[in-house]
Short mmCIF file of C-alpha atoms and ligand atoms in Angstrom, two decimals:
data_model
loop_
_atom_site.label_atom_id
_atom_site.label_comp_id
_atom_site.label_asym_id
_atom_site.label_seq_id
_atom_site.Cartn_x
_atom_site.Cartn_y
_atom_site.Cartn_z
CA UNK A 1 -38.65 17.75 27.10
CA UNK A 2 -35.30 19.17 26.03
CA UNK A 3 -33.75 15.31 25.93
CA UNK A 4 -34.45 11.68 24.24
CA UNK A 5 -36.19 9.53 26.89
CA UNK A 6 -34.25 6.36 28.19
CA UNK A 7 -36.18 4.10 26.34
CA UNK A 8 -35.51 6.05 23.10
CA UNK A 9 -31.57 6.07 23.31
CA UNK A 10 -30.94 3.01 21.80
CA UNK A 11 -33.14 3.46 18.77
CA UNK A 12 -31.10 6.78 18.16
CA UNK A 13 -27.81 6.05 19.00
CA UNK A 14 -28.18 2.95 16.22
CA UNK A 15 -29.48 5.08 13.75
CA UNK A 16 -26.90 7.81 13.93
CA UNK A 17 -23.51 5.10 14.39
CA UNK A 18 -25.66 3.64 11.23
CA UNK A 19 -26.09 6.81 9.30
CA UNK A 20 -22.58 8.42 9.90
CA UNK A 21 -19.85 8.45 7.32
CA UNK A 22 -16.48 7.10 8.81
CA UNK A 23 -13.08 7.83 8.06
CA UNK A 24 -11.27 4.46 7.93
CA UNK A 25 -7.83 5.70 9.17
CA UNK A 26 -5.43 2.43 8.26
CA UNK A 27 -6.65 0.21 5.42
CA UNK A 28 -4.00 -2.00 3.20
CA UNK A 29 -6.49 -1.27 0.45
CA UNK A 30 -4.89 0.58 -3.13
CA UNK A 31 -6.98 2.15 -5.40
CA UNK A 32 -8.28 0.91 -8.69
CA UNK A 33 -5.24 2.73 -10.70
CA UNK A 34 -2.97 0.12 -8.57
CA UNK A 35 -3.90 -2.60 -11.35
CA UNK A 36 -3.87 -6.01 -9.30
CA UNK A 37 -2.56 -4.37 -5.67
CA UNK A 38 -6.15 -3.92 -6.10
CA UNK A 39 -7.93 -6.23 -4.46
CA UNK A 40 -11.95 -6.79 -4.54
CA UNK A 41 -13.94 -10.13 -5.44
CA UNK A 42 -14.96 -13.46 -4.08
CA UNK A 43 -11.76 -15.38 -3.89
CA UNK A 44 -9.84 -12.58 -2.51
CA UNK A 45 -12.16 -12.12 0.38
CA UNK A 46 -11.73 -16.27 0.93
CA UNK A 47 -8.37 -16.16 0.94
CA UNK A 48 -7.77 -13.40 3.43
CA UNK A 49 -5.20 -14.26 5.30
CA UNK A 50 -7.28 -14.72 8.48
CA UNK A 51 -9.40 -17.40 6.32
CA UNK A 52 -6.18 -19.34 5.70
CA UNK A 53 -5.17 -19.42 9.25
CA UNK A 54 -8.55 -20.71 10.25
CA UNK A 55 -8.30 -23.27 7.23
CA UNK A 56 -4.55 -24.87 8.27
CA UNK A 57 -6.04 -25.16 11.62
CA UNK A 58 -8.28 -28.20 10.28
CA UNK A 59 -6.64 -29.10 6.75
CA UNK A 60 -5.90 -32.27 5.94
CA UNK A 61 -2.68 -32.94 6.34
CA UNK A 62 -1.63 -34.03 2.44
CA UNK A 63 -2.15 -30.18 1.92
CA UNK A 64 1.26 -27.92 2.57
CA UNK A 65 1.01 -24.98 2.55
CA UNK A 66 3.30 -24.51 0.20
CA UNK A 67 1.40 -26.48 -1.79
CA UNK A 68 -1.45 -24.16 -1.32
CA UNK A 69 -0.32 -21.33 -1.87
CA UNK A 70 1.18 -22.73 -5.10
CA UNK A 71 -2.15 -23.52 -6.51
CA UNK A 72 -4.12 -20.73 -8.48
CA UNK A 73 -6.65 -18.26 -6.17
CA UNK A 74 -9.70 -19.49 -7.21
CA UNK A 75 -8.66 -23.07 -6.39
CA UNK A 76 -7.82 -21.88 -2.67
CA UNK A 77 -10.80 -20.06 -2.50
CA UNK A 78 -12.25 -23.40 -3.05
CA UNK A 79 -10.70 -25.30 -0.52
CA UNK A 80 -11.50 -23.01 1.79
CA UNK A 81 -15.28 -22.46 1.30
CA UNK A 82 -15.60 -25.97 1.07
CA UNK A 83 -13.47 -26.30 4.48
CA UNK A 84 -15.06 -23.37 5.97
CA UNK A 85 -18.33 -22.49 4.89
CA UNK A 86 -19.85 -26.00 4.27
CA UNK A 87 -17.73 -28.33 6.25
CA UNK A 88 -17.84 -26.74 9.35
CA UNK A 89 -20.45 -23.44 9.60
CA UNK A 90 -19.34 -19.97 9.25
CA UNK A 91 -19.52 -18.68 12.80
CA UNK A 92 -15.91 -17.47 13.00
CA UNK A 93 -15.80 -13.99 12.94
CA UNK A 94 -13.83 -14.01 10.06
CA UNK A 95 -16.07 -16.13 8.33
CA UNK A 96 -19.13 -14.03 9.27
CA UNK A 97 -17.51 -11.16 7.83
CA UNK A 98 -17.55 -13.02 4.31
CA UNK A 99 -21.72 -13.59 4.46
CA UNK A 100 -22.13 -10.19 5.89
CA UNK A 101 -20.25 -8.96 3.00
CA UNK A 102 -22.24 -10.85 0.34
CA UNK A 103 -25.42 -10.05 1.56
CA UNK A 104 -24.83 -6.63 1.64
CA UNK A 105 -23.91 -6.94 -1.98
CA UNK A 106 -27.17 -8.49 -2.26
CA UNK A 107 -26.24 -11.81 -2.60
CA UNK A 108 -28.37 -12.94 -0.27
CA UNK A 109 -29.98 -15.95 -2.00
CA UNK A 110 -26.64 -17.11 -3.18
CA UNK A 111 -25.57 -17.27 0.23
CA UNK A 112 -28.53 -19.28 1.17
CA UNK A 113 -28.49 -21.59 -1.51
CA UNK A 114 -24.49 -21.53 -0.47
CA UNK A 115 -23.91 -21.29 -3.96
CA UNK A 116 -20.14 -20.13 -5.42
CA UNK A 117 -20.47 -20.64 -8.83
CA UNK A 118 -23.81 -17.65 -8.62
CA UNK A 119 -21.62 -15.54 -5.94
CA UNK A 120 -18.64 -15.56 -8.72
CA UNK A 121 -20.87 -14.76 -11.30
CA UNK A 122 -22.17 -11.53 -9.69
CA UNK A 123 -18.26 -10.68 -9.58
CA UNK A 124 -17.71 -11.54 -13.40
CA UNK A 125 -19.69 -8.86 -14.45
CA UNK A 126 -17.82 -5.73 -12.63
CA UNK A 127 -14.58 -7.65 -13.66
CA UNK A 128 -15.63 -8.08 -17.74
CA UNK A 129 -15.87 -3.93 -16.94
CA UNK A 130 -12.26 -3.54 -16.35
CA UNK A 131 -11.16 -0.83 -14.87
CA UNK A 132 -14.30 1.06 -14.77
CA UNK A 133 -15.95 -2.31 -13.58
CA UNK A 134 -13.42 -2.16 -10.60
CA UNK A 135 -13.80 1.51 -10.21
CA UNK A 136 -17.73 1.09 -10.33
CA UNK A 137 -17.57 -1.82 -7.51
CA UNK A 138 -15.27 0.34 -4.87
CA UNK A 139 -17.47 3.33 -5.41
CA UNK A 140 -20.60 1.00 -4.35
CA UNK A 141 -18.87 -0.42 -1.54
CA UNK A 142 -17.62 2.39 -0.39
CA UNK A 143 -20.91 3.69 -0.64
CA UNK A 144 -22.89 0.48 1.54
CA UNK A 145 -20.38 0.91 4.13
CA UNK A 146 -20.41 4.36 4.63
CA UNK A 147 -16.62 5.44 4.31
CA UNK A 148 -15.92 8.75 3.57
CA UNK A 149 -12.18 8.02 2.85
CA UNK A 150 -10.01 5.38 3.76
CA UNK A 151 -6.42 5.54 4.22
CA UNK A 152 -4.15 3.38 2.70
CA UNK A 153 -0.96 2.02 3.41
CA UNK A 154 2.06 2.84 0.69
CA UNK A 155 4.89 1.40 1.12
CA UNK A 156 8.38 3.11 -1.05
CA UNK A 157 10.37 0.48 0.14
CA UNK A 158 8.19 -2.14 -2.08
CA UNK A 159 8.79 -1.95 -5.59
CA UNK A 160 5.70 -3.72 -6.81
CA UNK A 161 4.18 -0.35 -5.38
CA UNK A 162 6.69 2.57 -5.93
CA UNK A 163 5.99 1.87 -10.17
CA UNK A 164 2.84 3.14 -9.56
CA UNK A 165 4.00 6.69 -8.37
CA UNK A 166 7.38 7.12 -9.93
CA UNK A 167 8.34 8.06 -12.56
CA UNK A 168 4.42 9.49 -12.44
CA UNK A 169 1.73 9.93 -9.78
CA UNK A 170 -1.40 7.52 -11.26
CA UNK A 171 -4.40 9.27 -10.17
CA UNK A 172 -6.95 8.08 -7.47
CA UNK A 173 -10.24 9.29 -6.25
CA UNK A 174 -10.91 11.45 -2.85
CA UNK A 175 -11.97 8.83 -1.33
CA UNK A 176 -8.18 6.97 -0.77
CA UNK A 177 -5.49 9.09 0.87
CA UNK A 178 -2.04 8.23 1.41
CA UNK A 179 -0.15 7.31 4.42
CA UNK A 180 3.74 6.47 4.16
CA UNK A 181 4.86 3.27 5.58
CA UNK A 182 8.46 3.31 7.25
CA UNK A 183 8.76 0.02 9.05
CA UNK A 184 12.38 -0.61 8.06
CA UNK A 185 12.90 3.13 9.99
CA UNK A 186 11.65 1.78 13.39
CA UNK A 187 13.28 -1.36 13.18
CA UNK A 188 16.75 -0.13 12.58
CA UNK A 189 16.34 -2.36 9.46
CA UNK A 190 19.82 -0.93 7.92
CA UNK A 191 19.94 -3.35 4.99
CA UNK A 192 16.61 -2.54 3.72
CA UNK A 193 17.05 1.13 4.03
CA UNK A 194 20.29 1.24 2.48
CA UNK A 195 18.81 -0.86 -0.66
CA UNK A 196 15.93 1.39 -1.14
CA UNK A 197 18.56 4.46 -0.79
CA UNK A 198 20.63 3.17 -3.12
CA UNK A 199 17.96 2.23 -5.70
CA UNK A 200 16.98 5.15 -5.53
CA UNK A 201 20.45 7.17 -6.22
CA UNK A 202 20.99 8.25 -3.11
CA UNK A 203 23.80 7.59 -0.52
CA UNK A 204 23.33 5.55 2.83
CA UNK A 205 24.28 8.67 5.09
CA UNK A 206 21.34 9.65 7.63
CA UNK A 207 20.95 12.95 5.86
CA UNK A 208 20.33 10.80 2.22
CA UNK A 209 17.70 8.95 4.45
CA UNK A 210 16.07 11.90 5.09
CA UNK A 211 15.92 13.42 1.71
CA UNK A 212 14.34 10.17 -0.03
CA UNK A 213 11.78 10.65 2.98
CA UNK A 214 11.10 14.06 2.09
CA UNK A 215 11.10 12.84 -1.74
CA UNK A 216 8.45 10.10 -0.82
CA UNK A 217 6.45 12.73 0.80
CA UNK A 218 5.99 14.86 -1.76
CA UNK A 219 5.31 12.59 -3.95
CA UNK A 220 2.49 10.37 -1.68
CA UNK A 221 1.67 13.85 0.09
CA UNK A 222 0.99 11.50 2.99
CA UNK A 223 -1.61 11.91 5.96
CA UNK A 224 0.32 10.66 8.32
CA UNK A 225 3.98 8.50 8.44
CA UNK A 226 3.24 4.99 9.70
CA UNK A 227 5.28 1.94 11.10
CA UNK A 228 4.27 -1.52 12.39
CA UNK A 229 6.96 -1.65 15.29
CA UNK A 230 8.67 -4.61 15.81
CA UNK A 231 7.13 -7.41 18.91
CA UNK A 232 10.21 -6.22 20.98
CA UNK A 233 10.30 -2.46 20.30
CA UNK A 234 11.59 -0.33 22.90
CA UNK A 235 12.88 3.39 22.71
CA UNK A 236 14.89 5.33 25.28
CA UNK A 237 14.55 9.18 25.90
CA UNK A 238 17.59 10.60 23.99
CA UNK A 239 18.65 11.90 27.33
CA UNK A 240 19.84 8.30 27.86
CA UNK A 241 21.22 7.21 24.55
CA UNK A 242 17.83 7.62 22.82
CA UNK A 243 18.24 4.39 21.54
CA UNK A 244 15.83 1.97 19.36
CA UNK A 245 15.64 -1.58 21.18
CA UNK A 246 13.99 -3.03 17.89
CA UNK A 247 14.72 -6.93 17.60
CA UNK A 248 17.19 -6.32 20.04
CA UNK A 249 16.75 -9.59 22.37
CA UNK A 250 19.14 -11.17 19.72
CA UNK A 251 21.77 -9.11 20.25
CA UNK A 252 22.36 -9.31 24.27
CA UNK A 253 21.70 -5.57 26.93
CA UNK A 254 23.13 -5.24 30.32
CA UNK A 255 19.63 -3.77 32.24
CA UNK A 256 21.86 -1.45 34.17
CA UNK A 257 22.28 0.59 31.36
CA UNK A 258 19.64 1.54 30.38
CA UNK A 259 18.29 4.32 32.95
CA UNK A 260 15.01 5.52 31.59
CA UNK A 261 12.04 8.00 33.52
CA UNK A 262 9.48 5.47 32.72
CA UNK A 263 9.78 1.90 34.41
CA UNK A 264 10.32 -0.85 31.77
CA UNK A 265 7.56 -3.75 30.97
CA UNK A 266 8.90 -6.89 32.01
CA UNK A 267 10.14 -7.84 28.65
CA UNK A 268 10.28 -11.71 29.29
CA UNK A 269 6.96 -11.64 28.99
CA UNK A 270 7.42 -11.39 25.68
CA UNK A 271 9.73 -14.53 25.34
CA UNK A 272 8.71 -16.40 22.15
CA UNK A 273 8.98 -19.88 23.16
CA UNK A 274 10.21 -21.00 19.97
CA UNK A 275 13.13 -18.72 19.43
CA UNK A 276 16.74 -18.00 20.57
CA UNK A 277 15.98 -14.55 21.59
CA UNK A 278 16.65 -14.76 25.02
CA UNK A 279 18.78 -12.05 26.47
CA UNK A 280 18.17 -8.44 27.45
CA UNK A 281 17.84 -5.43 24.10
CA UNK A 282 20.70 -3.61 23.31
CA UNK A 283 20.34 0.02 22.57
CA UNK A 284 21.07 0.40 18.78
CA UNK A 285 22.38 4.08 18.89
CA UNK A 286 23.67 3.79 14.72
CA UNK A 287 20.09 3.16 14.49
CA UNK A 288 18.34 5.28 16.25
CA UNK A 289 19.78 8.10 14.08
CA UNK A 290 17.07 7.14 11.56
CA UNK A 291 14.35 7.65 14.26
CA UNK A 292 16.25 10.96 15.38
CA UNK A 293 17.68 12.38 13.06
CA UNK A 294 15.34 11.46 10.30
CA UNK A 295 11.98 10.28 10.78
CA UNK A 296 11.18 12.56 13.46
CA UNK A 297 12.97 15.20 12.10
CA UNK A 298 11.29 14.85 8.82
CA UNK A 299 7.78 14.65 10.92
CA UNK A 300 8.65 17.59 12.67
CA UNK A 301 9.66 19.90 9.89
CA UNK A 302 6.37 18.92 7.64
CA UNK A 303 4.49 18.59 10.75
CA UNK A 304 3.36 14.82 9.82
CA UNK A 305 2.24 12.38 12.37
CA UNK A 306 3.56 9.17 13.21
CA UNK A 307 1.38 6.34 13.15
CA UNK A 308 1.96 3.40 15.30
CA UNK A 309 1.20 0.01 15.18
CA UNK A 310 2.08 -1.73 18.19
CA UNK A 311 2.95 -5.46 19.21
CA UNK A 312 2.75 -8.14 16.25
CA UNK A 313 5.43 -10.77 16.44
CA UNK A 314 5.86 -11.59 12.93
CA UNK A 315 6.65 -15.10 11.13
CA UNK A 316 5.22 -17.26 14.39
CA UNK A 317 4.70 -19.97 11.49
CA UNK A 318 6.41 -18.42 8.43
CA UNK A 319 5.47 -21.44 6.09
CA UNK A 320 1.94 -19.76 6.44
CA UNK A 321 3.53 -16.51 4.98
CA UNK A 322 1.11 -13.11 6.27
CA UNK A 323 -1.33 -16.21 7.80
CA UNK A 324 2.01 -17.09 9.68
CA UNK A 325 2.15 -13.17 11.12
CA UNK A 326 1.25 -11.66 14.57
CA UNK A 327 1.60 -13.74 17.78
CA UNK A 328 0.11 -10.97 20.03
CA UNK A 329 3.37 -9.45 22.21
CA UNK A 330 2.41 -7.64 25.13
CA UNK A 331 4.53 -4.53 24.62
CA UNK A 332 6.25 -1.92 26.39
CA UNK A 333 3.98 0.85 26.42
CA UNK A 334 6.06 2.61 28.13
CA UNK A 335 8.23 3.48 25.32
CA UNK A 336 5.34 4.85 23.73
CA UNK A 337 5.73 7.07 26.57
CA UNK A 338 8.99 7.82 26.21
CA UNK A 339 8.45 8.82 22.66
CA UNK A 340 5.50 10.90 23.32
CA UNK A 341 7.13 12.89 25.87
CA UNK A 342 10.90 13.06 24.45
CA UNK A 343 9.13 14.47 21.06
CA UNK A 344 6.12 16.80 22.28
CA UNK A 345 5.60 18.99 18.78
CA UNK A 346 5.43 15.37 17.21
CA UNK A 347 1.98 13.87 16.90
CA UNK A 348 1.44 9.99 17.87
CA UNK A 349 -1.21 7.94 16.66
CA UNK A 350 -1.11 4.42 18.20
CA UNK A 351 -3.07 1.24 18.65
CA UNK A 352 -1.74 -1.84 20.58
CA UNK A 353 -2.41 -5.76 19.60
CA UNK A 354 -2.86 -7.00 22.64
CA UNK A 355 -6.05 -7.14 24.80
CA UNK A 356 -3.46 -7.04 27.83
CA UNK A 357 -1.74 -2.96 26.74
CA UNK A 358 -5.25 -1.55 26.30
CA UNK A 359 -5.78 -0.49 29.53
CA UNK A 360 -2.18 1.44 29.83
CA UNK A 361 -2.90 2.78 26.72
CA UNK A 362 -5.87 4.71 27.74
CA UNK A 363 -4.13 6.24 30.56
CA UNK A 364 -1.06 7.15 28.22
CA UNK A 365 -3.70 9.06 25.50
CA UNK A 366 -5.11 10.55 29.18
CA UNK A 367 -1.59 11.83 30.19
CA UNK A 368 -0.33 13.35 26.24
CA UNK A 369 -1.80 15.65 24.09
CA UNK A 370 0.26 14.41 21.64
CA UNK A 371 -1.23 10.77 21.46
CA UNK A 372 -4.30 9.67 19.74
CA UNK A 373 -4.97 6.41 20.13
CA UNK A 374 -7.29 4.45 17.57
CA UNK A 375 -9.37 0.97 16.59
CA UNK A 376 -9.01 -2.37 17.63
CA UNK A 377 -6.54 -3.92 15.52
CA UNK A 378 -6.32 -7.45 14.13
CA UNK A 379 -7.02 -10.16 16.85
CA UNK A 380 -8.76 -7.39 18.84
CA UNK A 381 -10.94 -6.62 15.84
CA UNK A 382 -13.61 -9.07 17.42
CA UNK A 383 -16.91 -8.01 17.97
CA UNK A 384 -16.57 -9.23 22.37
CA UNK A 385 -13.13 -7.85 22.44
CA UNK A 386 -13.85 -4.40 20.76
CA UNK A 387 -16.70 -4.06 23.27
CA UNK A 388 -14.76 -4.35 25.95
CA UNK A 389 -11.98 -2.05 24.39
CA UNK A 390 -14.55 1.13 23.38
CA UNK A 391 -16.28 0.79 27.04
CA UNK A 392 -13.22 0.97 28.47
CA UNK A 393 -12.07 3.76 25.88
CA UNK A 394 -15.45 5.58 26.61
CA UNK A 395 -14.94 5.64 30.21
CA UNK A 396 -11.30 6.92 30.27
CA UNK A 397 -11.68 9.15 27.36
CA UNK A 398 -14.81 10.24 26.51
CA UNK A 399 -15.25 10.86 22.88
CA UNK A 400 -11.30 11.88 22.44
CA UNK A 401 -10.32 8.45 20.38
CA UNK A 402 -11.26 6.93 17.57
CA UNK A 403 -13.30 4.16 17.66
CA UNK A 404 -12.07 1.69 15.22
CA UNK A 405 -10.31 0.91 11.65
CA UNK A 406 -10.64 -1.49 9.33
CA UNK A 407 -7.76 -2.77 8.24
CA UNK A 408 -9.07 -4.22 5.33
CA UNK A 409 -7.00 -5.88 2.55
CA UNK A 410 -9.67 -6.16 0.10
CA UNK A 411 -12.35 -4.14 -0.96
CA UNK A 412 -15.03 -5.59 -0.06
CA UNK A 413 -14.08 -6.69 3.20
CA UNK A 414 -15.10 -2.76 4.17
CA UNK A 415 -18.71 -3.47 4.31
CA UNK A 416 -18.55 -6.36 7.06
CA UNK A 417 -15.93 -4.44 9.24
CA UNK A 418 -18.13 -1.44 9.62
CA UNK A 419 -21.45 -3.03 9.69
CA UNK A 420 -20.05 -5.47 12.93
CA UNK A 421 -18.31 -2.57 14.34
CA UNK A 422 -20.83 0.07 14.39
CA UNK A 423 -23.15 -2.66 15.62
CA UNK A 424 -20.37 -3.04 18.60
CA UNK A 425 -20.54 0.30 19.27
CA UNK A 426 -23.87 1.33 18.90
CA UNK A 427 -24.44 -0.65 22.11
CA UNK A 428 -21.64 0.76 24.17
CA UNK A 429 -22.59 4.01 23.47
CA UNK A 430 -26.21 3.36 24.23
CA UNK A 431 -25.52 1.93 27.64
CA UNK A 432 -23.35 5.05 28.41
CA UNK A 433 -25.64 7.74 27.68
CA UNK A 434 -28.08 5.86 29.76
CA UNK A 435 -25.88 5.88 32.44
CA UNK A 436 -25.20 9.63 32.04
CA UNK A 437 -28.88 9.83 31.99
CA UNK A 438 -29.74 7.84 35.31
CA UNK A 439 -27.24 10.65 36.89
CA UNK A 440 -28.76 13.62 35.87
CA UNK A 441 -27.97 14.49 32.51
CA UNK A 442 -30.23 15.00 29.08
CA UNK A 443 -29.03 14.41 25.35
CA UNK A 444 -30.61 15.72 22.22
CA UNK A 445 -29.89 13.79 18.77
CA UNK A 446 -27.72 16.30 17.62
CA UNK A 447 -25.41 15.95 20.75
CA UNK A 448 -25.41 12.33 19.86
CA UNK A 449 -24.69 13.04 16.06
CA UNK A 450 -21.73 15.02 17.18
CA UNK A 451 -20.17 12.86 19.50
CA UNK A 452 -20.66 9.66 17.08
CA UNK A 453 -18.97 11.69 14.25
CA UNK A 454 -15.89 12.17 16.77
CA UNK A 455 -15.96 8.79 17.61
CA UNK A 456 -15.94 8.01 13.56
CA UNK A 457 -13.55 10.56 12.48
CA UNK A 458 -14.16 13.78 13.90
CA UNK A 459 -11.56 12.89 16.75
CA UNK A 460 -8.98 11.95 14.26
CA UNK A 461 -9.05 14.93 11.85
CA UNK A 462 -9.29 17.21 15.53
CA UNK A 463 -5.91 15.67 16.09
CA UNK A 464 -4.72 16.44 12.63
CA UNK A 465 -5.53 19.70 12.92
CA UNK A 466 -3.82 20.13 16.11
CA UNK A 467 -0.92 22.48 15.97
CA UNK A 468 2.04 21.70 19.14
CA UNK A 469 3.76 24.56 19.69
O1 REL B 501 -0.40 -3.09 9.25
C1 REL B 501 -0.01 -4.09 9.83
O2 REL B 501 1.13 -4.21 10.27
C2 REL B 501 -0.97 -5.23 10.05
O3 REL B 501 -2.22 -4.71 10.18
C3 REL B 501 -0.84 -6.29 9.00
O4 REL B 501 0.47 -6.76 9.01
C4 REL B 501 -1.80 -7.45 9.17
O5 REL B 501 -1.42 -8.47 8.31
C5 REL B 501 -3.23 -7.07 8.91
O6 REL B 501 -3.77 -7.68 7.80
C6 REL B 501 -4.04 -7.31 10.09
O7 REL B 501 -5.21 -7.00 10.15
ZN1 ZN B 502 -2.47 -3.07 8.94
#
């Protein structure tokens, strides 16, 4: 027969999300030739900052974390597998992740005998190989978890970062490519901006904005411009002020004036208990020249799209520094709309924090060409919650997403987030072809390898290649 049998669709559809490279579309990670914003090895993975969430949960209370963080890596990393891995089991998924990793690394034994000491050994010898050591281990891990290139986030506002491309480009293999982070653009973060300008040599005018973005792209010849929008972002269609709402709660809005075509979210639902912010957003017009008249107009004339993060309320519990980051806001998708329809030649990639805007944000990607949306970010990067999110994303969209990122901070942290992803949605896609096959359809293995590869990738760089006109 021209199609797999029923019974043979999951054994396929496993093997092929196994066997297909991905393209890991927003990592943190930096390439080898990034010296110590590098980061690969046992006590970075321990100290992720998910780890040391989970660990202040349940630390004794003579341990601040100031204190903590004060004390050298390796002596965190201690605490915290002690804390976390013998203690209390590893059944987190964040915890998981960390034996997944090692016994993909082959560690397996070391893991059983729950041995550190052996585990940091393994490390030593990569690290006594400086930087080809390094540039050995990312090549392997790259290699067990099947990532064909991962996209990093670089950052020109951060000078820890810009020394490594200024006053010369260091080199760094295929397999990272750049994406330009412009947070402080988005957030109508004027003090920041003007710093960096000035820094830099340039004035504080829109226009010098715009130059030292066009600088920064030449020199990162980013994939796409990206921003992490702040918990209470909001944008009106430049038809009515085109304003940026960003942190805006502070500063006080009358509702009435802000007449928009898309209904606002009912923004006290985003009411942080513990802060002031109570009133309405004002519209920031001063600042919404550097969405305008800048970042979109940069993104239009280079024909770069903008990346979107969406919904992370930052410093929750800022004693706990990035652990302290990303009390899940339930945003207003609707300025998502806003944008996507008040800037159709611009291209939108977006992904939402909360489990609560995933449904509006399949319709959205339904309703604009212009949007992509992609992965399950952060505290929907769990296996239940992703399974729910791709079924849902299957459903509504077919095979025009992509599936997931990793996020990853740290090297190895690549292997565990595609091996528990893929395994995610192996089985959703599984149960949906056997759906489509209970009503009449047939699938050969290559139609699966092709629509896994979108799901992986091959949606993604479709969307790049997209030209608005
Ligand atoms: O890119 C972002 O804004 C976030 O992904 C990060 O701020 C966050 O800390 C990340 O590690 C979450 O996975
Ligand atoms: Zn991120």
């Amino acid at each position: 027969p021209l199609g797999l049998r029923n019974e043979d669709i999951y054994s396929v559809v496993f093997s092929e999300v196994r066997g297909q490279q991905v393209i890991d579309l927003h990592t943190h990670l930096l390439p080898p030739s990034h010296g110590a914003l590098c980061l690969w090895g046992i006590d970075e993975l321990l100290t992720y900052h998910y780890l040391v969430a989970e660990y202040f949960m349940t630390a004794p209370a003579n341990i601040s974390p100031e204190g903590f963080y004060e004390l050298p890596k390796k002596e965190q990393a201690n605490l915290i597998w002690d804390a976390l891995f013998i203690q209390r089991s590893p059944i987190s998924e964040a915890t998981r992740g960390v034996l997944t990793t090692l016994v993909a690394l082959g560690l397996d034994i070391h893991v059983k005998a729950r041995d550190l000491n052996g585990i940091r050994k393994y490390y030593d010898k990569f690290r006594e190989g400086g930087f080809s050591g390094t540039s050995t281990f990312v090549e392997n891990v790259m290699a067990i978890s099947g990532v064909r290139y991962a996209i990093m986030t670089n950052i020109p506002f951060d000078s820890t970062e810009t020394q490594h491309w200024r006053p010369r480009k260091k080199d760094y293999p295929a397999t990272f490519r750049s994406a330009l982070r412009v947070d402080p653009l988005l957030a109508g973060d004027k003090e920041t901006i003007e710093k960096a300008l000035r820094a830099a040599g340039y004035g504080t005018s829109v226009a010098d904005a715009r130059n030292y973005l066009n600088e920064w792209c030449d020199i990162m010849q980013p994939e796409y411009m990206m921003a992490s929008t702040p918990h209470d972002f909001m944008f009106l269609a430049p038809d009515n002020g085109g304003g940026i709402l960003a942190g805006a709660k502070k500063r006080g809005l009358n509702e009435d004036s802000m007449k928009v075509p898309f209904a606002f979210a009912d923004i006290s639902a985003n009411e942080c208990s513990g802060c002031e912010e109570t009133d309405m957003p004002t519209v920031l017009n001063e600042h919404s020249d550097f969405l305008k008249d800048c970042l979109i107009k940069v993104c239009e004339e280079r024909n770069l799209p903008i990346a979107l993060k969406i919904g992370a309320h930052r410093q929750i519990n800022p004693s706990l520094l990035a652990a302290g980051d990303g009390m899940v806001a339930f945003a207003d998708a609707a300025s998502l709309a806003r944008l996507c329809s008040a800037y159709p030649k611009v291209r939108f990639l977006a992904t939402f924090l909360s489990r609560q805007n995933q449904h509006e944000a399949c319709v959205l990607a339904n309703k604009f060409r212009n949007l992509h949306i992609y992965g399950c970010w952060w505290y929907c990067n769990n296996p239940s919650i992703i399974e729910e999110i791709t079924k849902m994303r299957v459903e509504m969209l077919g095979s025009a997403f992509t599936a997931q990122h990793s996020d990853a901070r740290v090297i190895d942290q690549l292997v565990y987030k595609w091996a528990h992803s893929r395994a995610v949605i192996a089985k959703v896609l599984a149960e949906e072809y056997q759906k489509a096959i209970s009503s009449g359809w047939q699938f050969n293995r290559t139609e699966i390898r092709r629509d896994v590869s979108r799901l992986l990738g091959g949606a993604y760089e479709e969307f790049m290649g997209k030209h608005l006109i």
